[in-house]
mmCIF file of C-alpha atoms in Angstrom:
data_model
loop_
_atom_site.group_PDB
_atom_site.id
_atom_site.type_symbol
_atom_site.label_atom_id
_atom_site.label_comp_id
_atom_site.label_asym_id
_atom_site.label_seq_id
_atom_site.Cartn_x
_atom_site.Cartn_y
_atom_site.Cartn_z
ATOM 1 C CA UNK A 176 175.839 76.632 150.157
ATOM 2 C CA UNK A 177 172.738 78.866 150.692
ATOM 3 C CA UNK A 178 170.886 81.319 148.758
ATOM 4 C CA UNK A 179 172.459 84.312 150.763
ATOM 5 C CA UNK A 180 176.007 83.197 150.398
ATOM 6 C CA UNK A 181 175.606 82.570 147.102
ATOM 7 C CA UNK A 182 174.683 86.186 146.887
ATOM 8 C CA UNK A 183 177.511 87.386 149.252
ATOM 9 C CA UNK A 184 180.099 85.319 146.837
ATOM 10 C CA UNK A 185 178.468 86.452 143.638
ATOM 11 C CA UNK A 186 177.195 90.041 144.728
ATOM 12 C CA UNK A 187 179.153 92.250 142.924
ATOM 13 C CA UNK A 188 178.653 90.521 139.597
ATOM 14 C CA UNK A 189 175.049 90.110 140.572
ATOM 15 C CA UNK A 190 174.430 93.372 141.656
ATOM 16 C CA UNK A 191 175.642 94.984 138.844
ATOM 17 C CA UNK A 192 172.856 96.705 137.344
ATOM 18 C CA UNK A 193 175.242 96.858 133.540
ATOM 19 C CA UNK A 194 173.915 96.518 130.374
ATOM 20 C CA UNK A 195 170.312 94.770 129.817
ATOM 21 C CA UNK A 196 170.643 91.267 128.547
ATOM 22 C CA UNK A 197 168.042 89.649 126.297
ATOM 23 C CA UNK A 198 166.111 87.802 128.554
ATOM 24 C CA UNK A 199 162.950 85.566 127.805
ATOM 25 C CA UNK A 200 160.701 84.058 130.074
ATOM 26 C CA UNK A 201 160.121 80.453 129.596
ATOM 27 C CA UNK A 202 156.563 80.820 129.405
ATOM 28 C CA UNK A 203 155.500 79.420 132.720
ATOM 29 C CA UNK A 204 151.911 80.498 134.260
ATOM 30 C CA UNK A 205 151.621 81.348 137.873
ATOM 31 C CA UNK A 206 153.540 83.374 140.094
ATOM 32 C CA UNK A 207 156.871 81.365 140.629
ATOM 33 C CA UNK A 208 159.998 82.582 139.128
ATOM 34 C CA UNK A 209 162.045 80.301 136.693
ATOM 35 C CA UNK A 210 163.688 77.509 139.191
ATOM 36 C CA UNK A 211 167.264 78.270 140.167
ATOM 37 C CA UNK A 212 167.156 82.335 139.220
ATOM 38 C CA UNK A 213 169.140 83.879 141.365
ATOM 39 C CA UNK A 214 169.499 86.686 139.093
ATOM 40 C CA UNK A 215 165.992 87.275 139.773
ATOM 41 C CA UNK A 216 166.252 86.891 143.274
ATOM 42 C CA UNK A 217 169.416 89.508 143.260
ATOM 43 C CA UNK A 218 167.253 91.784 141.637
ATOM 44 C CA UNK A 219 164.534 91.367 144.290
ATOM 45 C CA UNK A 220 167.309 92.065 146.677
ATOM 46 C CA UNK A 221 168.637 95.195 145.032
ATOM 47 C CA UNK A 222 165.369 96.547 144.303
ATOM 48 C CA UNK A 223 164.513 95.825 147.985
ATOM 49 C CA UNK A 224 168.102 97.901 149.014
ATOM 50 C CA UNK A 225 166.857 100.907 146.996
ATOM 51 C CA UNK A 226 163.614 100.561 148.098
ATOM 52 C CA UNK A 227 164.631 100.873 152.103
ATOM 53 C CA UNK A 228 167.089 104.164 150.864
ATOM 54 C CA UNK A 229 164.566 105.638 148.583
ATOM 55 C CA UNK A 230 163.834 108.461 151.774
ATOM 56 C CA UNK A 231 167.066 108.654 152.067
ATOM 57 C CA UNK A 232 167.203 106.541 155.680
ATOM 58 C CA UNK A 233 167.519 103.138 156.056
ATOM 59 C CA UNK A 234 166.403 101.863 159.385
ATOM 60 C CA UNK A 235 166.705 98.429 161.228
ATOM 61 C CA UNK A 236 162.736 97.759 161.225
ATOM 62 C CA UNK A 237 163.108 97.753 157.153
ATOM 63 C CA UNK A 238 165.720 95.328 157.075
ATOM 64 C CA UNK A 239 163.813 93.187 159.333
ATOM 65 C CA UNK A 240 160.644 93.771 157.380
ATOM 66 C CA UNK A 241 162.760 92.509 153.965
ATOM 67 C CA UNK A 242 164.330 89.329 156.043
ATOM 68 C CA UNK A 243 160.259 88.755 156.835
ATOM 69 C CA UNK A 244 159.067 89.032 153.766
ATOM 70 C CA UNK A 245 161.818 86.970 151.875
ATOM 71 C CA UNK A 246 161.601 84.359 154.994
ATOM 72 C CA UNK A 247 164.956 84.227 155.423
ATOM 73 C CA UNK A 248 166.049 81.595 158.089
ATOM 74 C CA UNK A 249 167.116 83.038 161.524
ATOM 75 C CA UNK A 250 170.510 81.195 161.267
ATOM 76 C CA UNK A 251 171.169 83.492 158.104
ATOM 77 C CA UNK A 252 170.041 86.739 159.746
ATOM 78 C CA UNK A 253 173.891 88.333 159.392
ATOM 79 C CA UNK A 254 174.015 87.077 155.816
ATOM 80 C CA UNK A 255 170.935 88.995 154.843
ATOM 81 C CA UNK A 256 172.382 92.199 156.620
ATOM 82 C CA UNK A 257 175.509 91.832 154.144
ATOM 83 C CA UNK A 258 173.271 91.262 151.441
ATOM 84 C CA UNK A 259 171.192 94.194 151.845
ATOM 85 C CA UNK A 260 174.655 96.209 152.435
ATOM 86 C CA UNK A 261 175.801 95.195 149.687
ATOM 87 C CA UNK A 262 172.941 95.576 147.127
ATOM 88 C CA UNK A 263 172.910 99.332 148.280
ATOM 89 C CA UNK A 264 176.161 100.032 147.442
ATOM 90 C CA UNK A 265 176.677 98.445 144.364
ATOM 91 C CA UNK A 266 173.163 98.958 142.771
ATOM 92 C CA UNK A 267 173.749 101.648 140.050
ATOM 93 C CA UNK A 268 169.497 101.907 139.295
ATOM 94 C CA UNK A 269 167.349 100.089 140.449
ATOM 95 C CA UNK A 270 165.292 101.164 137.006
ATOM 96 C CA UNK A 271 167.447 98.364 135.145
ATOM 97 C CA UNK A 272 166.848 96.026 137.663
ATOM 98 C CA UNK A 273 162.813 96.806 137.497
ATOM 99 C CA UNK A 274 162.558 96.445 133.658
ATOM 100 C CA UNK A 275 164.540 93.390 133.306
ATOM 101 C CA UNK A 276 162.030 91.463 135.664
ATOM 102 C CA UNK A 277 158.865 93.307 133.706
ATOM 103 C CA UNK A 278 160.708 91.786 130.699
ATOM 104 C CA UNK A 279 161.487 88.260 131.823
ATOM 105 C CA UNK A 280 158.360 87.521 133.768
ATOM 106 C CA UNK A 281 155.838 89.957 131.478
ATOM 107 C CA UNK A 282 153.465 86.522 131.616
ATOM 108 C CA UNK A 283 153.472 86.570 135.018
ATOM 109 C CA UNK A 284 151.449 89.775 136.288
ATOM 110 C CA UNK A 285 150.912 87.483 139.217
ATOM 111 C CA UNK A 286 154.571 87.658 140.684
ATOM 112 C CA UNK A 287 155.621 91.048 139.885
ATOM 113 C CA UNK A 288 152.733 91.786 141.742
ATOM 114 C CA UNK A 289 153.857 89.748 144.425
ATOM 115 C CA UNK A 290 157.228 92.127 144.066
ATOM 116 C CA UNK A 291 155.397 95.216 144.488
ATOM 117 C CA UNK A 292 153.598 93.913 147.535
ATOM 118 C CA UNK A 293 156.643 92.998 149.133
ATOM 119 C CA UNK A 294 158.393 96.493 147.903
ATOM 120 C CA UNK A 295 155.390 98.195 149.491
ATOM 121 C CA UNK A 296 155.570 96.300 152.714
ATOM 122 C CA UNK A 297 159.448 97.760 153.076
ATOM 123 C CA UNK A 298 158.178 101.384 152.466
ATOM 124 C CA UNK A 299 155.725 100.927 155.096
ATOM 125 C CA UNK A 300 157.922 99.385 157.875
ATOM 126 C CA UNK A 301 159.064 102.529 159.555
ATOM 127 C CA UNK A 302 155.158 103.559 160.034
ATOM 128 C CA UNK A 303 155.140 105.876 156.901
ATOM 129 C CA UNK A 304 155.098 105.675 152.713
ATOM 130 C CA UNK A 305 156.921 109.246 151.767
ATOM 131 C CA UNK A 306 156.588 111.029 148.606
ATOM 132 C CA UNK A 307 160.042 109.741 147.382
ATOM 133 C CA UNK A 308 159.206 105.987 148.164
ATOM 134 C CA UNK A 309 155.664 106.452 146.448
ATOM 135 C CA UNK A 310 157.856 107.730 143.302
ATOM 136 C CA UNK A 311 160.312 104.796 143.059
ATOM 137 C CA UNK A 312 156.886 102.307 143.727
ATOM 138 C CA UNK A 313 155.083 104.111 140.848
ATOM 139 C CA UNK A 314 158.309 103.974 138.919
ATOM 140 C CA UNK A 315 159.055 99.911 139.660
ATOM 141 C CA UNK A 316 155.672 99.531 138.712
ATOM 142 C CA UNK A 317 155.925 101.317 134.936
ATOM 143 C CA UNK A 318 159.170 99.635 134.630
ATOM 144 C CA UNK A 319 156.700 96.085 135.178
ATOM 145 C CA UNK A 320 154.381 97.032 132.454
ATOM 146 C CA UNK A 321 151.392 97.887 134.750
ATOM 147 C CA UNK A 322 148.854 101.026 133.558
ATOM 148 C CA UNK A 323 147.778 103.519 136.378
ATOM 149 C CA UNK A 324 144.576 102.228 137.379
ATOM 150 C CA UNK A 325 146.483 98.767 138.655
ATOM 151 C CA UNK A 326 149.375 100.865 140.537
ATOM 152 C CA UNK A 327 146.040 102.959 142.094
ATOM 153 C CA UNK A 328 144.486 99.621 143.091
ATOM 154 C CA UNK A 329 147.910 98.083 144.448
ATOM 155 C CA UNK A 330 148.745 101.201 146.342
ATOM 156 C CA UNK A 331 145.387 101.826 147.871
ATOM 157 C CA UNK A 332 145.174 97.803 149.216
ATOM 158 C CA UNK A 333 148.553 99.192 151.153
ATOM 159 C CA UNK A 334 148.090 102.513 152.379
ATOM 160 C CA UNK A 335 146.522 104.135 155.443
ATOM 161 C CA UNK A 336 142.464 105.333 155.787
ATOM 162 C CA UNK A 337 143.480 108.809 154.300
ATOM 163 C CA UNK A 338 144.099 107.397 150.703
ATOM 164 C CA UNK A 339 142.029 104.157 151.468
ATOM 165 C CA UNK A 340 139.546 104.728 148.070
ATOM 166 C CA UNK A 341 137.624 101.578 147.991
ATOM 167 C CA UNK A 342 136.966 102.007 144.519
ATOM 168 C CA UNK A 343 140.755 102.288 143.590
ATOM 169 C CA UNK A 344 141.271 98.771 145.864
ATOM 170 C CA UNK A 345 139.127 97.436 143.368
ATOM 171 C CA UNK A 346 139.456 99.131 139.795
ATOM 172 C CA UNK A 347 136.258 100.497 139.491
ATOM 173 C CA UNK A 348 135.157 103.926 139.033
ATOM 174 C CA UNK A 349 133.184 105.647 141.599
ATOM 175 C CA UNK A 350 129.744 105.373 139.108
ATOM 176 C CA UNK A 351 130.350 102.017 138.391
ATOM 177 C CA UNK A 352 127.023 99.887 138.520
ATOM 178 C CA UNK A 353 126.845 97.726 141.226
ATOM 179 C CA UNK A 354 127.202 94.134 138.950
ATOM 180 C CA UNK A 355 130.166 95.552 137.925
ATOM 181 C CA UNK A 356 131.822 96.347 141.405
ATOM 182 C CA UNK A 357 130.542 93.046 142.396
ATOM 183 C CA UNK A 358 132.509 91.315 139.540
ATOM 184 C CA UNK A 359 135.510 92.937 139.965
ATOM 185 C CA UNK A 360 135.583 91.970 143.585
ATOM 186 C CA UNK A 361 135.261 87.826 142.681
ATOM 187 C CA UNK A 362 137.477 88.840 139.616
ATOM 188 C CA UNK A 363 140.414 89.880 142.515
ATOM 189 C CA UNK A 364 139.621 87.370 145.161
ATOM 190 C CA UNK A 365 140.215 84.859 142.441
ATOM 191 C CA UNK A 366 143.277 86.175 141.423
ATOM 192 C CA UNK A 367 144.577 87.322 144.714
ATOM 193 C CA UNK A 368 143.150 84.359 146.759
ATOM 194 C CA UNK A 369 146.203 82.862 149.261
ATOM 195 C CA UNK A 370 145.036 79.516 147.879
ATOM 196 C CA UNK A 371 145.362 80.465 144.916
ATOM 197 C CA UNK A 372 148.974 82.365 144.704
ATOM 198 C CA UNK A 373 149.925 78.949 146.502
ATOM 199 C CA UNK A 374 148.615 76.401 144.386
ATOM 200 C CA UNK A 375 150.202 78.986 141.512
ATOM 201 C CA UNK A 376 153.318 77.850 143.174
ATOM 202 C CA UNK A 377 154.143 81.578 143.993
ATOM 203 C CA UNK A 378 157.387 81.689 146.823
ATOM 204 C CA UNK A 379 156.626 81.627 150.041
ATOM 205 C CA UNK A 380 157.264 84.960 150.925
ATOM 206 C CA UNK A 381 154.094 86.507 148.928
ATOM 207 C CA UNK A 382 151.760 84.447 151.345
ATOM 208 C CA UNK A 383 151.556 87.499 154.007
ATOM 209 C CA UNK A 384 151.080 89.816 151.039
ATOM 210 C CA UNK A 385 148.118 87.820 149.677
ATOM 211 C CA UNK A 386 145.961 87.788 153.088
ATOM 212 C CA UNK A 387 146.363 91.318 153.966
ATOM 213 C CA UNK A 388 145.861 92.127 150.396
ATOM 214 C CA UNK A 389 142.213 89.850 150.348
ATOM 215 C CA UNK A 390 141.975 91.554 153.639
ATOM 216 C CA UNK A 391 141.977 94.804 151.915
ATOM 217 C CA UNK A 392 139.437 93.659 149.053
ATOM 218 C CA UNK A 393 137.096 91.991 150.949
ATOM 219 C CA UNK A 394 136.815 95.480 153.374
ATOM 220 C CA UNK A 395 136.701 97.603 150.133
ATOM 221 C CA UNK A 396 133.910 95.716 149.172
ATOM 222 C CA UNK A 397 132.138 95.607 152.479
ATOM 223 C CA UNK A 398 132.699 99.772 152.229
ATOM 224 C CA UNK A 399 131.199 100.191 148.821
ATOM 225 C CA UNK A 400 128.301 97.734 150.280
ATOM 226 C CA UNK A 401 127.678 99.142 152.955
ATOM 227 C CA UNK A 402 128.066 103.038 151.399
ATOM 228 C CA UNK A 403 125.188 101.544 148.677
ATOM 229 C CA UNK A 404 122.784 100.217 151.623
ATOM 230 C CA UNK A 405 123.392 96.845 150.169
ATOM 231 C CA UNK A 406 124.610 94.846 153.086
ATOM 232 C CA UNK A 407 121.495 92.766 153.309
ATOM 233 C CA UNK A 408 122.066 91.572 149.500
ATOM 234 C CA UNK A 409 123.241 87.851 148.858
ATOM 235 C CA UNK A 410 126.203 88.113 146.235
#
């Protein structure tokens, strides 16, 4: 039996947003879930539903953009409609759903980061991020226990030229000395290396996320270098 049929048979139960159990991570490092969750892969799912509906439209090139990012199989493409059809009818809040990830996996910033990437990827894949999605990705993000300045930096590796702060894709403040911009760019390549997230044993589906997100720190970096007249420096 797959993963999506599983979720078809157990969706209602699954989807059920209901009281908040007390959950505890087992302590793992890296960015994988605990093996065999499905509860945290329903959540993914739900929170992916609500993301797609947070404008209040939910078009075909979103569900394809979740099926991408969650690599499902091509052979379970009508599966993951039902899925997604079903998570958005039966999710009462997709709050609940958000804290009781940020409270199982609060040791791993790594894959609720992954979470957000892939959440952000959904808003985007109609060609626009509207107010109400850039609510519900600032409210996810609370709900996982990150502070301001590391929803700035995640939403500015995402976004369009018009909110594309370099300093924001990094952390740093705009007066920040150059050392320090410098070591908060190999700070986030570390973390946010492809290699890395793999050899972290992060899923699958966060590999796209990590390259475009390097993608986005290595050009932030380039920006602020190139903004200083520093190009010609060796790091």
């Amino acid at each position: 039996m797959s993963l999506w049929t599983t979720l078809l048979n157990s969706g209602r139960r699954l989807f059920d947003s209901g009281p908040e159990p007390d959950l505890d991570s087992a302590g793992a490092d890296g960015c994988a879930p605990d093996p065999n969750d499905v509860g945290f892969t329903a959540a993914v799912v739900g929170l992916g539903a609500k993301m797609a509906a947070a404008d209040g439209l939910v078009s075909d090139s979103e569900i394809m953009t979740f099926a991408r990012v969650f690599r499902a199989p091509p052979e379970e493409a009508d599966n993951v409609r039902r899925v997604f059809a079903l998570a958005r009818q039966t999710v009462r809040g997709y709050e609940a759903y958000a804290r009781r990830i940020g409270k199982r996996y609060r040791d791993r910033p790594c894959l609720l980061e992954g979470v957000l990437d892939g959440l952000f990827q959904i808003a985007g894949a109609d060609g626009v991020v509207t107010d109400a999605e850039l609510v519900y990705l600032e409210t996810v993000s609370n709900a996982f226990g990150f502070d301001p300045a590391t929803f700035r930096r995640i939403r500015a590796s995402h976004l369009g030229p018009e909110r594309d702060d370099p300093y924001h894709i990094l952390g740093v403040a705009h007066d920040a000395t150059f050392p320090d911009i410098r070591s908060a760019y190999r700070r986030l390549m570390s973390d946010h290396h492809p290699d890395r997230i793999v050899q972290m044993g992060a899923p699958r589906e966060f590999e796209d996320a990590a390259h475009a997100k390097a993608a986005a720190i290595t050009a932030a970096y380039a920006r602020i270098r190139a903004e200083r007249g520093l190009l010609v420096r060796q790091d």
